[in-house]
Amino acid sequence: MTAPPPAPSSGPSTPRRRGRPPRAGRTAADVPAARDRILDAARETFAAHGYDKASVRAIARRAEVDPALVHHYFGTKEQVFEAAVAKAAAPVLAGPSVLAEGDPREIGERMTRLFFSVWENPASREPLLAIIRSVVTHQTAARIFRQFITKNLVSRVAQRLPAPDIETRIELAVAQLVGVAMLRYVLRAEPLASAEAEDLIRRLSPVVQFHLAGGPPPLPPEH
Amino acid sequence: MTAPPPAPSSGPSTPRRRGRPPRAGRTAADVPAARDRILDAARETFAAHGYDKASVRAIARRAEVDPALVHHYFGTKEQVFEAAVAKAAAPVLAGPSVLAEGDPREIGERMTRLFFSVWENPASREPLLAIIRSVVTHQTAARIFRQFITKNLVSRVAQRLPAPDIETRIELAVAQLVGVAMLRYVLRAEPLASAEAEDLIRRLSPVVQFHLAGGPPPLPPEH
DNA sequence: GGAAAAATTCATCATGTGTTGAATATTGCT
DNA sequence: AGCAATATTCAACACATGATGAATTTTTCC
């Protein structure tokens, strides 16, 4: 009723050309297909704002695409989330067979190194950030995260280090690393956020090893 | 257009009496003042859903009050959040002088016990849940959390255990505990979520102590 | 008693959301 | 040439949200 029709091709929001765009001789890898742009934009947006605040419209804007196209390709917003996270996290999830091999006395260091190799790489960090940012308010994300821990850590490590309380042990080790992720990558608390990864690996490996494989508790300080 | 006016005092949403309610001889502590009910409802709602999904309307509904009243008392939603968290977290923030006293060789256990004494008590757990649920997506909450860590942990412990890298040490210890909070209270991952607090204190204290006060790394398992 | 202040609800606005259906332009197949 | 499939945008719906201003009732103070 009070909505004035915007003058076409004059406002700051250029009205896009409708219909399927001409291919114009691109070899299909010139500008990435819209579908992939959407997936990337989704991953980045979810990582930056979490599930709820990452609107379909914001994703579409970032992908330079109409919001309807997002739905056209992926259906509901939840499916967009699953697709984006699944695509980006797949290589990470497939990776850590490192844990099941090698000297069990060094499994703590291997797990700590695996953690940082994933988190220090922006490409693999983003889907994890997206998950963590979403985990705390959204059920689906929480389920994904639990499955990640169970499938990729608990089962792999448990078969290597059988012990009655191994699940608790693994989760305490994971808790140490998740906490570091929270403080370093989500909260960006200093000085943790700027510390050298190698330094943190040195400090954390014995703790993770202690959690996983037990042994005598760390000694008190020499005082 | 399609909104039928609800028959007064017959539908499920009883249209409330307008204007200031009669005091009717209550000694002012009979039914808590609406202002306090709003604050409590806000704390519970923020704790349950995080900042973004906790709508002013939901808070008002829980407090059995009109949404406008929430704004009347507190202004913007952000101010509601600050007021609710500040009120509920105040006693917790004031507490931990435990850290600065006693044998430094047991500061790890004291800190771990402090952590669980706060998190195992629903009254003090809720504002922290609210903060954690909000920290990951909302800037204000992140600031509050950083201040909490800095003011109430870093400063207190640092003056007790001077060391060049004490800030990093403290944050690694905090990371261990924050990670446990994430897995146990936010994600509710089993078996951590159902473990006995005393058992966890036993397992975590040496790690926290190790982070804070150094000493030789925990020994490898006897194999 | 009368006026100001306080406590409360109602109605409404502007905005943003997820989602859908139709329209339009291009490609690829026959 | 024609036709189905595909890729894309437009326009709109139904709903939820944060916020505001006015109305209404009560208390409190003079």
PDB file of C-alpha atoms in Angstrom, chain A:
ATOM      1  CA  MET A   1       0.000   0.000   0.000  1.00  0.00           C
ATOM      2  CA  THR A   2       2.753   2.427   0.990  1.00  0.00           C
ATOM      3  CA  ALA A   3       5.480   0.621  -0.907  1.00  0.00           C
ATOM      4  CA  PRO A   4       6.787   2.851  -3.689  1.00  0.00           C
ATOM      5  CA  PRO A   5       8.066   0.854  -6.660  1.00  0.00           C
ATOM      6  CA  PRO A   6      11.814   1.416  -6.804  1.00  0.00           C
ATOM      7  CA  ALA A   7      12.997   3.076  -9.949  1.00  0.00           C
ATOM      8  CA  PRO A   8      14.708   0.295 -11.909  1.00  0.00           C
ATOM      9  CA  SER A   9      18.403   0.525 -12.702  1.00  0.00           C
ATOM     10  CA  SER A  10      18.944   3.692 -10.682  1.00  0.00           C
ATOM     11  CA  GLY A  11      19.044   2.671  -7.011  1.00  0.00           C
ATOM     12  CA  PRO A  12      22.101   1.173  -5.311  1.00  0.00           C
ATOM     13  CA  SER A  13      20.599  -2.297  -5.581  1.00  0.00           C
ATOM     14  CA  THR A  14      21.047  -3.104  -9.224  1.00  0.00           C
ATOM     15  CA  PRO A  15      18.085  -5.197 -10.338  1.00  0.00           C
ATOM     16  CA  ARG A  16      19.640  -8.345 -11.680  1.00  0.00           C
ATOM     17  CA  ARG A  17      18.962  -9.821 -15.006  1.00  0.00           C
ATOM     18  CA  ARG A  18      16.317 -12.434 -14.794  1.00  0.00           C
ATOM     19  CA  GLY A  19      16.486 -16.021 -16.042  1.00  0.00           C
ATOM     20  CA  ARG A  20      19.352 -18.327 -16.750  1.00  0.00           C
ATOM     21  CA  PRO A  21      22.569 -16.435 -17.468  1.00  0.00           C
ATOM     22  CA  PRO A  22      24.435 -17.086 -20.718  1.00  0.00           C
ATOM     23  CA  ARG A  23      27.476 -19.254 -20.293  1.00  0.00           C
ATOM     24  CA  ALA A  24      29.556 -16.996 -22.576  1.00  0.00           C
ATOM     25  CA  GLY A  25      32.331 -19.454 -23.237  1.00  0.00           C
ATOM     26  CA  ARG A  26      33.514 -19.869 -19.677  1.00  0.00           C
ATOM     27  CA  THR A  27      35.252 -23.161 -19.147  1.00  0.00           C
ATOM     28  CA  ALA A  28      33.025 -23.797 -16.118  1.00  0.00           C
ATOM     29  CA  ALA A  29      35.773 -22.963 -13.642  1.00  0.00           C
ATOM     30  CA  ASP A  30      36.023 -19.292 -14.484  1.00  0.00           C
ATOM     31  CA  VAL A  31      33.496 -18.093 -11.963  1.00  0.00           C
ATOM     32  CA  PRO A  32      32.575 -20.990  -9.714  1.00  0.00           C
ATOM     33  CA  ALA A  33      29.094 -22.307 -10.213  1.00  0.00           C
ATOM     34  CA  ALA A  34      26.491 -20.567  -8.108  1.00  0.00           C
ATOM     35  CA  ARG A  35      25.824 -23.759  -6.234  1.00  0.00           C
ATOM     36  CA  ASP A  36      29.380 -23.860  -4.957  1.00  0.00           C
ATOM     37  CA  ARG A  37      29.411 -20.163  -4.219  1.00  0.00           C
ATOM     38  CA  ILE A  38      26.344 -20.660  -2.072  1.00  0.00           C
ATOM     39  CA  LEU A  39      27.963 -23.511  -0.187  1.00  0.00           C
ATOM     40  CA  ASP A  40      31.083 -21.456   0.485  1.00  0.00           C
ATOM     41  CA  ALA A  41      29.086 -18.425   1.509  1.00  0.00           C
ATOM     42  CA  ALA A  42      27.027 -20.616   3.816  1.00  0.00           C
ATOM     43  CA  ARG A  43      30.097 -22.061   5.473  1.00  0.00           C
ATOM     44  CA  GLU A  44      31.612 -18.620   6.005  1.00  0.00           C
ATOM     45  CA  THR A  45      28.393 -17.101   7.270  1.00  0.00           C
ATOM     46  CA  PHE A  46      27.600 -19.928   9.658  1.00  0.00           C
ATOM     47  CA  ALA A  47      31.166 -19.791  10.942  1.00  0.00           C
ATOM     48  CA  ALA A  48      30.968 -16.075  11.517  1.00  0.00           C
ATOM     49  CA  HIS A  49      27.564 -15.810  13.136  1.00  0.00           C
ATOM     50  CA  GLY A  50      26.290 -19.225  14.138  1.00  0.00           C
ATOM     51  CA  TYR A  51      23.204 -20.957  12.908  1.00  0.00           C
ATOM     52  CA  ASP A  52      20.524 -18.581  14.031  1.00  0.00           C
ATOM     53  CA  LYS A  53      22.044 -15.274  13.063  1.00  0.00           C
ATOM     54  CA  ALA A  54      23.211 -16.557   9.704  1.00  0.00           C
ATOM     55  CA  SER A  55      20.180 -15.720   7.616  1.00  0.00           C
ATOM     56  CA  VAL A  56      19.460 -17.267   4.264  1.00  0.00           C
ATOM     57  CA  ARG A  57      19.356 -13.762   2.886  1.00  0.00           C
ATOM     58  CA  ALA A  58      22.821 -12.982   4.222  1.00  0.00           C
ATOM     59  CA  ILE A  59      24.190 -16.163   2.688  1.00  0.00           C
ATOM     60  CA  ALA A  60      22.563 -15.323  -0.614  1.00  0.00           C
ATOM     61  CA  ARG A  61      23.927 -11.793  -0.513  1.00  0.00           C
ATOM     62  CA  ARG A  62      27.431 -13.090   0.111  1.00  0.00           C
ATOM     63  CA  ALA A  63      27.104 -15.534  -2.757  1.00  0.00           C
ATOM     64  CA  GLU A  64      25.703 -12.727  -4.917  1.00  0.00           C
ATOM     65  CA  VAL A  65      22.605 -14.672  -5.590  1.00  0.00           C
ATOM     66  CA  ASP A  66      18.895 -14.491  -4.945  1.00  0.00           C
ATOM     67  CA  PRO A  67      17.730 -16.064  -1.660  1.00  0.00           C
ATOM     68  CA  ALA A  68      15.286 -18.209  -3.582  1.00  0.00           C
ATOM     69  CA  LEU A  69      18.205 -19.885  -5.326  1.00  0.00           C
ATOM     70  CA  VAL A  70      19.510 -21.103  -2.009  1.00  0.00           C
ATOM     71  CA  HIS A  71      16.235 -22.822  -1.343  1.00  0.00           C
ATOM     72  CA  HIS A  72      16.078 -24.061  -4.906  1.00  0.00           C
ATOM     73  CA  TYR A  73      19.308 -25.978  -4.483  1.00  0.00           C
ATOM     74  CA  PHE A  74      19.200 -27.080  -0.889  1.00  0.00           C
ATOM     75  CA  GLY A  75      15.661 -26.879   0.405  1.00  0.00           C
ATOM     76  CA  THR A  76      15.373 -25.734   3.995  1.00  0.00           C
ATOM     77  CA  LYS A  77      17.918 -23.734   5.946  1.00  0.00           C
ATOM     78  CA  GLU A  78      18.770 -26.760   8.017  1.00  0.00           C
ATOM     79  CA  GLN A  79      19.676 -28.637   4.864  1.00  0.00           C
ATOM     80  CA  VAL A  80      21.874 -25.748   3.804  1.00  0.00           C
ATOM     81  CA  PHE A  81      23.669 -26.036   7.132  1.00  0.00           C
ATOM     82  CA  GLU A  82      24.117 -29.771   6.841  1.00  0.00           C
ATOM     83  CA  ALA A  83      25.352 -29.511   3.264  1.00  0.00           C
ATOM     84  CA  ALA A  84      27.794 -26.728   4.022  1.00  0.00           C
ATOM     85  CA  VAL A  85      29.253 -28.362   7.093  1.00  0.00           C
ATOM     86  CA  ALA A  86      29.314 -31.799   5.545  1.00  0.00           C
ATOM     87  CA  LYS A  87      31.189 -30.595   2.479  1.00  0.00           C
ATOM     88  CA  ALA A  88      33.755 -28.608   4.390  1.00  0.00           C
ATOM     89  CA  ALA A  89      34.254 -31.020   7.249  1.00  0.00           C
ATOM     90  CA  ALA A  90      34.454 -34.208   5.205  1.00  0.00           C
ATOM     91  CA  PRO A  91      38.221 -34.189   4.683  1.00  0.00           C
ATOM     92  CA  VAL A  92      38.764 -33.436   8.344  1.00  0.00           C
ATOM     93  CA  LEU A  93      36.494 -36.240   9.483  1.00  0.00           C
ATOM     94  CA  ALA A  94      38.156 -38.700   7.151  1.00  0.00           C
ATOM     95  CA  GLY A  95      41.646 -37.838   8.323  1.00  0.00           C
ATOM     96  CA  PRO A  96      42.550 -38.940  11.791  1.00  0.00           C
ATOM     97  CA  SER A  97      43.650 -42.481  11.386  1.00  0.00           C
ATOM     98  CA  VAL A  98      46.812 -41.054  12.876  1.00  0.00           C
ATOM     99  CA  LEU A  99      45.316 -41.769  16.222  1.00  0.00           C
ATOM    100  CA  ALA A 100      45.054 -45.497  15.809  1.00  0.00           C
ATOM    101  CA  GLU A 101      48.650 -45.966  14.694  1.00  0.00           C
ATOM    102  CA  GLY A 102      52.000 -45.552  16.325  1.00  0.00           C
ATOM    103  CA  ASP A 103      53.300 -45.733  19.844  1.00  0.00           C
ATOM    104  CA  PRO A 104      50.462 -45.456  22.384  1.00  0.00           C
ATOM    105  CA  ARG A 105      52.832 -43.541  24.632  1.00  0.00           C
ATOM    106  CA  GLU A 106      52.735 -40.702  22.127  1.00  0.00           C
ATOM    107  CA  ILE A 107      49.051 -40.723  21.341  1.00  0.00           C
ATOM    108  CA  GLY A 108      48.606 -37.574  23.412  1.00  0.00           C
ATOM    109  CA  GLU A 109      50.975 -35.624  21.242  1.00  0.00           C
ATOM    110  CA  ARG A 110      49.502 -37.038  18.058  1.00  0.00           C
ATOM    111  CA  MET A 111      46.010 -36.038  19.111  1.00  0.00           C
ATOM    112  CA  THR A 112      47.151 -32.572  20.118  1.00  0.00           C
ATOM    113  CA  ARG A 113      48.966 -32.112  16.828  1.00  0.00           C
ATOM    114  CA  LEU A 114      45.931 -33.299  14.925  1.00  0.00           C
ATOM    115  CA  PHE A 115      43.818 -30.762  16.787  1.00  0.00           C
ATOM    116  CA  PHE A 116      46.081 -27.866  15.867  1.00  0.00           C
ATOM    117  CA  SER A 117      46.617 -28.994  12.302  1.00  0.00           C
ATOM    118  CA  VAL A 118      42.883 -28.741  11.854  1.00  0.00           C
ATOM    119  CA  TRP A 119      42.286 -25.533  13.774  1.00  0.00           C
ATOM    120  CA  GLU A 120      45.261 -23.598  12.482  1.00  0.00           C
ATOM    121  CA  ASN A 121      44.140 -24.085   8.904  1.00  0.00           C
ATOM    122  CA  PRO A 122      41.393 -21.577   8.077  1.00  0.00           C
ATOM    123  CA  ALA A 123      39.783 -23.893   5.566  1.00  0.00           C
ATOM    124  CA  SER A 124      39.207 -26.607   8.113  1.00  0.00           C
ATOM    125  CA  ARG A 125      38.719 -24.191  10.996  1.00  0.00           C
ATOM    126  CA  GLU A 126      35.648 -22.580   9.511  1.00  0.00           C
ATOM    127  CA  PRO A 127      33.271 -25.521   9.570  1.00  0.00           C
ATOM    128  CA  LEU A 128      34.356 -26.272  13.113  1.00  0.00           C
ATOM    129  CA  LEU A 129      33.720 -22.693  14.123  1.00  0.00           C
ATOM    130  CA  ALA A 130      30.346 -22.970  12.457  1.00  0.00           C
ATOM    131  CA  ILE A 131      29.618 -26.084  14.467  1.00  0.00           C
ATOM    132  CA  ILE A 132      30.778 -24.626  17.773  1.00  0.00           C
ATOM    133  CA  ARG A 133      28.926 -21.386  17.186  1.00  0.00           C
ATOM    134  CA  SER A 134      25.809 -23.382  16.455  1.00  0.00           C
ATOM    135  CA  VAL A 135      26.236 -26.200  18.935  1.00  0.00           C
ATOM    136  CA  VAL A 136      25.285 -24.143  21.931  1.00  0.00           C
ATOM    137  CA  THR A 137      21.893 -23.075  20.686  1.00  0.00           C
ATOM    138  CA  HIS A 138      20.912 -25.522  18.011  1.00  0.00           C
ATOM    139  CA  GLN A 139      20.072 -29.135  18.500  1.00  0.00           C
ATOM    140  CA  THR A 140      21.100 -30.360  15.085  1.00  0.00           C
ATOM    141  CA  ALA A 141      24.549 -28.897  15.465  1.00  0.00           C
ATOM    142  CA  ALA A 142      24.877 -30.487  18.877  1.00  0.00           C
ATOM    143  CA  ARG A 143      24.059 -33.866  17.393  1.00  0.00           C
ATOM    144  CA  ILE A 144      26.635 -33.422  14.638  1.00  0.00           C
ATOM    145  CA  PHE A 145      29.271 -32.508  17.166  1.00  0.00           C
ATOM    146  CA  ARG A 146      28.530 -35.458  19.420  1.00  0.00           C
ATOM    147  CA  GLN A 147      28.699 -37.776  16.451  1.00  0.00           C
ATOM    148  CA  PHE A 148      32.012 -36.279  15.447  1.00  0.00           C
ATOM    149  CA  ILE A 149      33.454 -36.932  18.858  1.00  0.00           C
ATOM    150  CA  THR A 150      32.039 -40.402  19.137  1.00  0.00           C
ATOM    151  CA  LYS A 151      32.825 -41.695  15.662  1.00  0.00           C
ATOM    152  CA  ASN A 152      36.160 -40.076  15.090  1.00  0.00           C
ATOM    153  CA  LEU A 153      37.735 -40.014  18.475  1.00  0.00           C
ATOM    154  CA  VAL A 154      36.145 -42.305  20.980  1.00  0.00           C
ATOM    155  CA  SER A 155      35.954 -45.343  18.750  1.00  0.00           C
ATOM    156  CA  ARG A 156      39.420 -44.883  17.257  1.00  0.00           C
ATOM    157  CA  VAL A 157      41.195 -44.268  20.497  1.00  0.00           C
ATOM    158  CA  ALA A 158      39.203 -46.729  22.531  1.00  0.00           C
ATOM    159  CA  GLN A 159      40.233 -49.659  20.382  1.00  0.00           C
ATOM    160  CA  ARG A 160      43.829 -48.625  20.874  1.00  0.00           C
ATOM    161  CA  LEU A 161      43.775 -48.011  24.594  1.00  0.00           C
ATOM    162  CA  PRO A 162      41.290 -50.328  26.201  1.00  0.00           C
ATOM    163  CA  ALA A 163      40.398 -49.346  29.751  1.00  0.00           C
ATOM    164  CA  PRO A 164      37.224 -49.460  31.780  1.00  0.00           C
ATOM    165  CA  ASP A 165      36.866 -45.687  31.968  1.00  0.00           C
ATOM    166  CA  ILE A 166      38.288 -44.929  28.543  1.00  0.00           C
ATOM    167  CA  GLU A 167      35.259 -42.929  27.398  1.00  0.00           C
ATOM    168  CA  THR A 168      35.515 -40.590  30.345  1.00  0.00           C
ATOM    169  CA  ARG A 169      39.231 -40.269  29.752  1.00  0.00           C
ATOM    170  CA  ILE A 170      38.769 -39.388  26.111  1.00  0.00           C
ATOM    171  CA  GLU A 171      36.138 -36.807  26.897  1.00  0.00           C
ATOM    172  CA  LEU A 172      38.356 -35.121  29.456  1.00  0.00           C
ATOM    173  CA  ALA A 173      41.103 -34.936  26.867  1.00  0.00           C
ATOM    174  CA  VAL A 174      38.649 -33.586  24.328  1.00  0.00           C
ATOM    175  CA  ALA A 175      37.436 -31.106  26.915  1.00  0.00           C
ATOM    176  CA  GLN A 176      40.951 -29.727  27.272  1.00  0.00           C
ATOM    177  CA  LEU A 177      41.191 -29.176  23.546  1.00  0.00           C
ATOM    178  CA  VAL A 178      37.660 -27.871  23.118  1.00  0.00           C
ATOM    179  CA  GLY A 179      38.359 -25.397  25.874  1.00  0.00           C
ATOM    180  CA  VAL A 180      41.436 -24.193  24.051  1.00  0.00           C
ATOM    181  CA  ALA A 181      39.352 -23.822  20.899  1.00  0.00           C
ATOM    182  CA  MET A 182      36.822 -21.749  22.810  1.00  0.00           C
ATOM    183  CA  LEU A 183      39.374 -19.413  24.351  1.00  0.00           C
ATOM    184  CA  ARG A 184      41.738 -19.158  21.403  1.00  0.00           C
ATOM    185  CA  TYR A 185      39.470 -19.183  18.375  1.00  0.00           C
ATOM    186  CA  VAL A 186      36.011 -18.212  19.583  1.00  0.00           C
ATOM    187  CA  LEU A 187      36.688 -15.809  22.412  1.00  0.00           C
ATOM    188  CA  ARG A 188      40.126 -14.771  21.210  1.00  0.00           C
ATOM    189  CA  ALA A 189      41.362 -14.317  24.748  1.00  0.00           C
ATOM    190  CA  GLU A 190      44.898 -13.045  25.052  1.00  0.00           C
ATOM    191  CA  PRO A 191      47.599 -14.223  25.391  1.00  0.00           C
ATOM    192  CA  LEU A 192      46.245 -17.612  24.312  1.00  0.00           C
ATOM    193  CA  ALA A 193      44.964 -16.297  21.009  1.00  0.00           C
ATOM    194  CA  SER A 194      48.401 -15.124  19.902  1.00  0.00           C
ATOM    195  CA  ALA A 195      50.503 -17.903  21.349  1.00  0.00           C
ATOM    196  CA  GLU A 196      52.617 -20.058  19.072  1.00  0.00           C
ATOM    197  CA  ALA A 197      50.931 -23.315  18.180  1.00  0.00           C
ATOM    198  CA  GLU A 198      54.119 -25.245  18.826  1.00  0.00           C
ATOM    199  CA  ASP A 199      54.355 -23.796  22.301  1.00  0.00           C
ATOM    200  CA  LEU A 200      50.788 -24.850  23.057  1.00  0.00           C
ATOM    201  CA  ILE A 201      51.421 -28.317  21.659  1.00  0.00           C
ATOM    202  CA  ARG A 202      54.357 -28.646  24.030  1.00  0.00           C
ATOM    203  CA  ARG A 203      52.228 -27.620  26.989  1.00  0.00           C
ATOM    204  CA  LEU A 204      49.125 -29.599  26.103  1.00  0.00           C
ATOM    205  CA  SER A 205      50.499 -32.911  24.876  1.00  0.00           C
ATOM    206  CA  PRO A 206      51.435 -34.253  28.318  1.00  0.00           C
ATOM    207  CA  VAL A 207      48.029 -33.312  29.679  1.00  0.00           C
ATOM    208  CA  VAL A 208      46.187 -35.048  26.861  1.00  0.00           C
ATOM    209  CA  GLN A 209      48.474 -38.035  27.274  1.00  0.00           C
ATOM    210  CA  PHE A 210      47.754 -38.069  30.986  1.00  0.00           C
ATOM    211  CA  HIS A 211      44.025 -38.039  30.415  1.00  0.00           C
ATOM    212  CA  LEU A 212      44.123 -40.748  27.796  1.00  0.00           C
ATOM    213  CA  ALA A 213      46.615 -43.142  29.230  1.00  0.00           C
ATOM    214  CA  GLY A 214      46.609 -42.406  32.920  1.00  0.00           C
ATOM    215  CA  GLY A 215      49.791 -42.945  34.804  1.00  0.00           C
ATOM    216  CA  PRO A 216      50.779 -41.080  37.929  1.00  0.00           C
ATOM    217  CA  PRO A 217      49.352 -37.604  38.244  1.00  0.00           C
ATOM    218  CA  PRO A 218      51.540 -34.686  37.229  1.00  0.00           C
ATOM    219  CA  LEU A 219      53.918 -33.843  40.018  1.00  0.00           C
ATOM    220  CA  PRO A 220      53.412 -30.802  42.187  1.00  0.00           C
ATOM    221  CA  PRO A 221      55.747 -27.891  41.474  1.00  0.00           C
ATOM    222  CA  GLU A 222      59.203 -28.144  42.961  1.00  0.00           C
ATOM    223  CA  HIS A 223      58.377 -25.037  45.014  1.00  0.00           C
TER     224      HIS A 223
END
